[in-house]
C-alpha positions as semicolon CSV with decimal commas, in nm:
position;residue;x (nm);y (nm);z (nm)
1;T;-1,329;-3,490;-2,002
2;D;-1,078;-3,656;-2,231
3;K;-0,702;-3,615;-2,205
4;N;-0,683;-3,341;-2,470
5;E;-0,949;-3,135;-2,298
6;Q;-0,769;-3,174;-1,964
7;I;-0,450;-3,043;-2,128
8;A;-0,645;-2,749;-2,273
9;I;-0,796;-2,669;-1,930
10;A;-0,450;-2,680;-1,771
11;E;-0,319;-2,442;-2,039
12;I;-0,600;-2,189;-1,980
13;L;-0,544;-2,187;-1,602
14;S;-0,168;-2,175;-1,647
15;S;-0,190;-1,874;-1,882
16;L;-0,405;-1,690;-1,625
17;D;-0,151;-1,771;-1,351
18;D;0,134;-1,650;-1,573
19;K;-0,043;-1,320;-1,643
20;I;-0,115;-1,265;-1,272
21;D;0,248;-1,344;-1,186
22;L;0,374;-1,103;-1,454
23;L;0,159;-0,819;-1,318
24;H;0,283;-0,885;-0,962
25;R;0,644;-0,874;-1,080
26;Q;0,585;-0,557;-1,278
27;N;0,440;-0,392;-0,965
28;K;0,738;-0,503;-0,757
29;T;0,976;-0,347;-1,013
30;L;0,781;-0,018;-1,021
31;E;0,783;0,002;-0,640
32;Q;1,157;-0,065;-0,629
33;L;1,214;0,211;-0,886
34;A;1,019;0,461;-0,674
35;E;1,202;0,357;-0,355
36;T;1,542;0,375;-0,527
37;L;1,466;0,726;-0,652
38;F;1,350;0,827;-0,303
39;R;1,678;0,715;-0,147
40;K;1,891;0,868;-0,421
41;W;1,717;1,206;-0,428
42;F;1,629;1,256;-0,061
43;V;1,894;1,060;0,131
44;V;2,211;1,023;-0,077
45;E;2,184;1,357;-0,260
46;A;2,016;1,560;0,019
47;D;2,177;1,903;0,019
48;E;2,293;2,101;0,324
49;S;2,098;2,403;0,198
50;W;1,767;2,217;0,202
51;E;1,507;2,295;0,462
52;E;1,522;2,060;0,761
53;D;1,207;2,008;0,963
54;V;1,023;1,751;1,172
55;L;0,783;1,510;1,001
56;E;0,486;1,651;1,192
57;N;0,507;1,966;0,979
58;Y;0,479;1,764;0,657
59;I;0,262;1,470;0,757
60;S;-0,071;1,452;0,936
61;F;-0,056;1,143;1,159
62;D;-0,390;0,969;1,220
63;P;-0,596;1,257;1,075
64;R;-0,946;1,287;1,216
65;E;-1,250;1,225;0,996
66;K;-1,617;1,296;1,063
67;I;-1,763;0,949;1,110
68;D;-2,127;0,840;1,125
69;R;-2,127;0,580;1,403
70;N;-2,434;0,404;1,257
71;K;-2,302;0,371;0,903
72;A;-2,113;0,077;0,754
73;Y;-1,780;0,175;0,600
74;Q;-1,531;-0,036;0,409
75;F;-1,321;-0,189;0,685
76;F;-0,967;-0,322;0,642
77;E;-0,806;-0,555;0,896
78;M;-0,433;-0,583;0,955
79;K;-0,423;-0,895;0,736
80;C;-0,526;-0,676;0,437
81;L;-0,179;-0,517;0,440
82;S;0,107;-0,685;0,256
83;N;0,453;-0,745;0,406
84;V;0,627;-0,680;0,075
85;D;0,438;-0,423;-0,131
86;M;0,177;-0,145;-0,120
87;N;-0,117;-0,368;-0,219
88;I;-0,414;-0,367;0,018
89;S;-0,652;-0,660;-0,020
90;D;-1,031;-0,611;-0,025
91;G;-1,209;-0,481;0,280
92;V;-1,562;-0,564;0,399
93;Y;-1,844;-0,324;0,486
94;R;-1,915;-0,314;0,857
95;I;-2,008;-0,086;1,144
96;V;-1,728;-0,050;1,398
97;S;-1,710;0,165;1,710
98;S;-1,337;0,231;1,713
99;A;-1,111;0,226;1,409
100;S;-0,858;0,427;1,214
101;S;-0,996;0,635;0,923
102;F;-0,831;0,703;0,588
103;R;-0,876;0,810;0,226
104;N;-0,707;0,763;-0,110
105;F;-0,336;0,861;-0,110
106;D;-0,290;0,787;0,262
107;T;-0,013;0,553;0,375
108;L;-0,098;0,284;0,633
109;L;0,182;0,167;0,862
110;A;0,145;-0,114;1,116
111;K;0,239;0,014;1,462
112;I;0,232;-0,313;1,657
113;T;0,489;-0,592;1,685
114;P;0,552;-0,815;1,487
115;C;0,348;-0,658;1,201
116;L;0,579;-0,356;1,173
117;E;0,896;-0,566;1,172
118;N;0,736;-0,795;0,910
119;G;0,692;-0,494;0,681
120;K;0,316;-0,442;0,683
121;T;0,266;-0,110;0,499
122;G;0,004;-0,010;0,243
123;F;-0,083;0,275;0,010
124;V;-0,454;0,356;-0,031
125;M;-0,562;0,390;-0,398
126;H;-0,888;0,204;-0,459
127;L;-1,148;0,401;-0,266
128;G;-1,409;0,633;-0,417
129;D;-1,306;0,997;-0,469
130;D;-1,444;1,127;-0,137
131;E;-1,476;0,792;0,034
132;V;-1,354;0,744;0,389
133;A;-1,262;0,388;0,484
134;R;-1,189;0,247;0,827
135;G;-0,936;-0,001;0,953
136;S;-0,750;-0,158;1,240
137;T;-0,666;0,069;1,532
138;E;-0,314;-0,076;1,493
139;F;-0,265;0,127;1,170
140;I;-0,078;0,456;1,176
141;V;-0,238;0,668;0,903
142;M;0,003;0,910;0,734
143;R;-0,140;1,187;0,514
144;S;0,038;1,467;0,331
145;K;-0,021;1,821;0,458
146;G;0,043;1,941;0,102
147;L;0,416;2,015;0,116
148;V;0,530;1,662;0,036
149;S;0,407;1,409;-0,218
150;P;0,188;1,127;-0,083
151;Y;0,417;0,895;-0,284
152;W;0,716;1,035;-0,093
153;I;0,539;0,946;0,234
154;Y;0,486;0,586;0,121
155;C;0,852;0,552;0,016
156;L;0,959;0,704;0,349
157;A;0,743;0,449;0,536
158;R;0,921;0,170;0,343
159;D;1,268;0,321;0,395
160;S;1,498;0,113;0,618
161;D;1,627;0,413;0,820
162;F;1,275;0,531;0,902
163;R;1,157;0,180;0,989
164;E;1,458;0,130;1,217
165;K;1,367;0,447;1,409
166;A;1,003;0,335;1,430
167;I;1,105;-0,008;1,561
168;Q;1,346;0,145;1,815
169;S;1,067;0,371;1,944
170;M;0,844;0,078;2,038
171;T;0,732;0,040;2,399
172;G;0,504;-0,195;2,589
173;T;0,507;-0,553;2,707
174;S;0,678;-0,803;2,479
175;G;0,447;-0,926;2,207
176;R;0,227;-0,615;2,235
177;Q;0,483;-0,343;2,170
178;R;0,370;-0,037;1,974
179;V;0,539;0,253;1,798
180;Q;0,541;0,584;1,987
181;I;0,385;0,816;1,731
182;D;0,520;1,128;1,906
183;L;0,873;1,007;1,835
184;L;0,788;0,954;1,467
185;K;0,646;1,306;1,446
186;N;0,978;1,445;1,564
187;I;1,201;1,264;1,314
188;T;1,378;1,532;1,110
189;V;1,398;1,517;0,730
190;K;1,551;1,737;0,462
191;V;1,326;1,830;0,172
192;D;1,343;2,063;-0,124
193;A;1,025;2,187;-0,298
194;E;1,166;2,165;-0,650
195;R;1,308;1,814;-0,594
196;M;0,979;1,709;-0,432
197;K;0,777;1,819;-0,737
198;K;1,018;1,638;-0,970
199;F;0,988;1,323;-0,758
200;H;0,607;1,342;-0,755
201;D;0,585;1,391;-1,132
202;T;0,836;1,111;-1,199
203;V;0,680;0,840;-0,980
204;S;0,314;0,935;-1,030
205;P;0,287;0,717;-1,347
206;F;0,448;0,427;-1,155
207;F;0,174;0,438;-0,891
208;L;-0,103;0,475;-1,152
209;K;0,032;0,170;-1,337
210;I;0,051;-0,028;-1,011
211;K;-0,313;0,064;-0,939
212;S;-0,420;-0,048;-1,287
213;N;-0,223;-0,373;-1,252
214;Q;-0,376;-0,441;-0,909
215;T;-0,726;-0,405;-1,057
216;Q;-0,633;-0,646;-1,336
217;I;-0,484;-0,895;-1,087
218;K;-0,813;-0,896;-0,890
219;T;-1,020;-0,948;-1,207
220;L;-0,800;-1,230;-1,337
221;T;-0,784;-1,399;-0,995
222;K;-1,165;-1,395;-0,965
223;L;-1,195;-1,533;-1,319
224;R;-0,947;-1,812;-1,249
225;D;-1,112;-1,903;-0,916
226;A;-1,458;-1,906;-1,076
227;L;-1,346;-2,107;-1,380
228;L;-1,147;-2,374;-1,198
229;P;-1,436;-2,573;-1,037
230;K;-1,658;-2,529;-1,346
231;L;-1,387;-2,663;-1,578
232;V;-1,301;-2,948;-1,347
233;N;-1,660;-3,071;-1,299
234;G;-1,748;-3,022;-1,667
235;E;-1,994;-2,730;-1,624
236;V;-1,780;-2,534;-1,868
237;R;-1,631;-2,717;-2,163
238;V;-1,321;-2,616;-2,361
239;Q;-1,392;-2,591;-2,732
240;M;-1,142;-2,820;-2,903
241;N;-1,032;-2,735;-3,257
């Protein structure tokens, strides 16, 4: 390839990288908006008159699913969870004997040290409509019982006060400490049905946009990774004007 073609190749790859970076930053902003609203509406502005109850009455922790032991399900390891955002990287189909089980709109929270302290938390959005996926036994699966928004649960799981309580609840030998789920279940929160609906309706488009961006990021990343070796070794040529 001549110098001009090399410059053109670099520009194509660079534009793909820029687009991927832009989508990542947009997702980060949307998440921060949702988390800011959560804190403002449910922590700062929580009213004395609101109903106060333990999390167990709003959230199903590690809900049970009917599992076919001989069937391969999409399986997600701990490394699939991000430290900084809700994105969950691709799983692989496999048969496993023991695992956590989850569906779309469930929140996944790491319960073991140092994954929890590092921020590993995900929000499930890319499964089929009735699909059950499986994952690490070190995930705590949090599912709405219908009284709170699944988006509220994710924002709660990312909230610094909640995470502090989860970290303080950890027991076990150093290096293998785990969250005590019973203590999480008994954390009290104040919620209001009207405020909850408003929150759900406000942040729902944020989460849908994040999902759409994540799909685009995966497509563009695959395209870039497939193009790179082909452009470099001359299999694919750049049409010069």
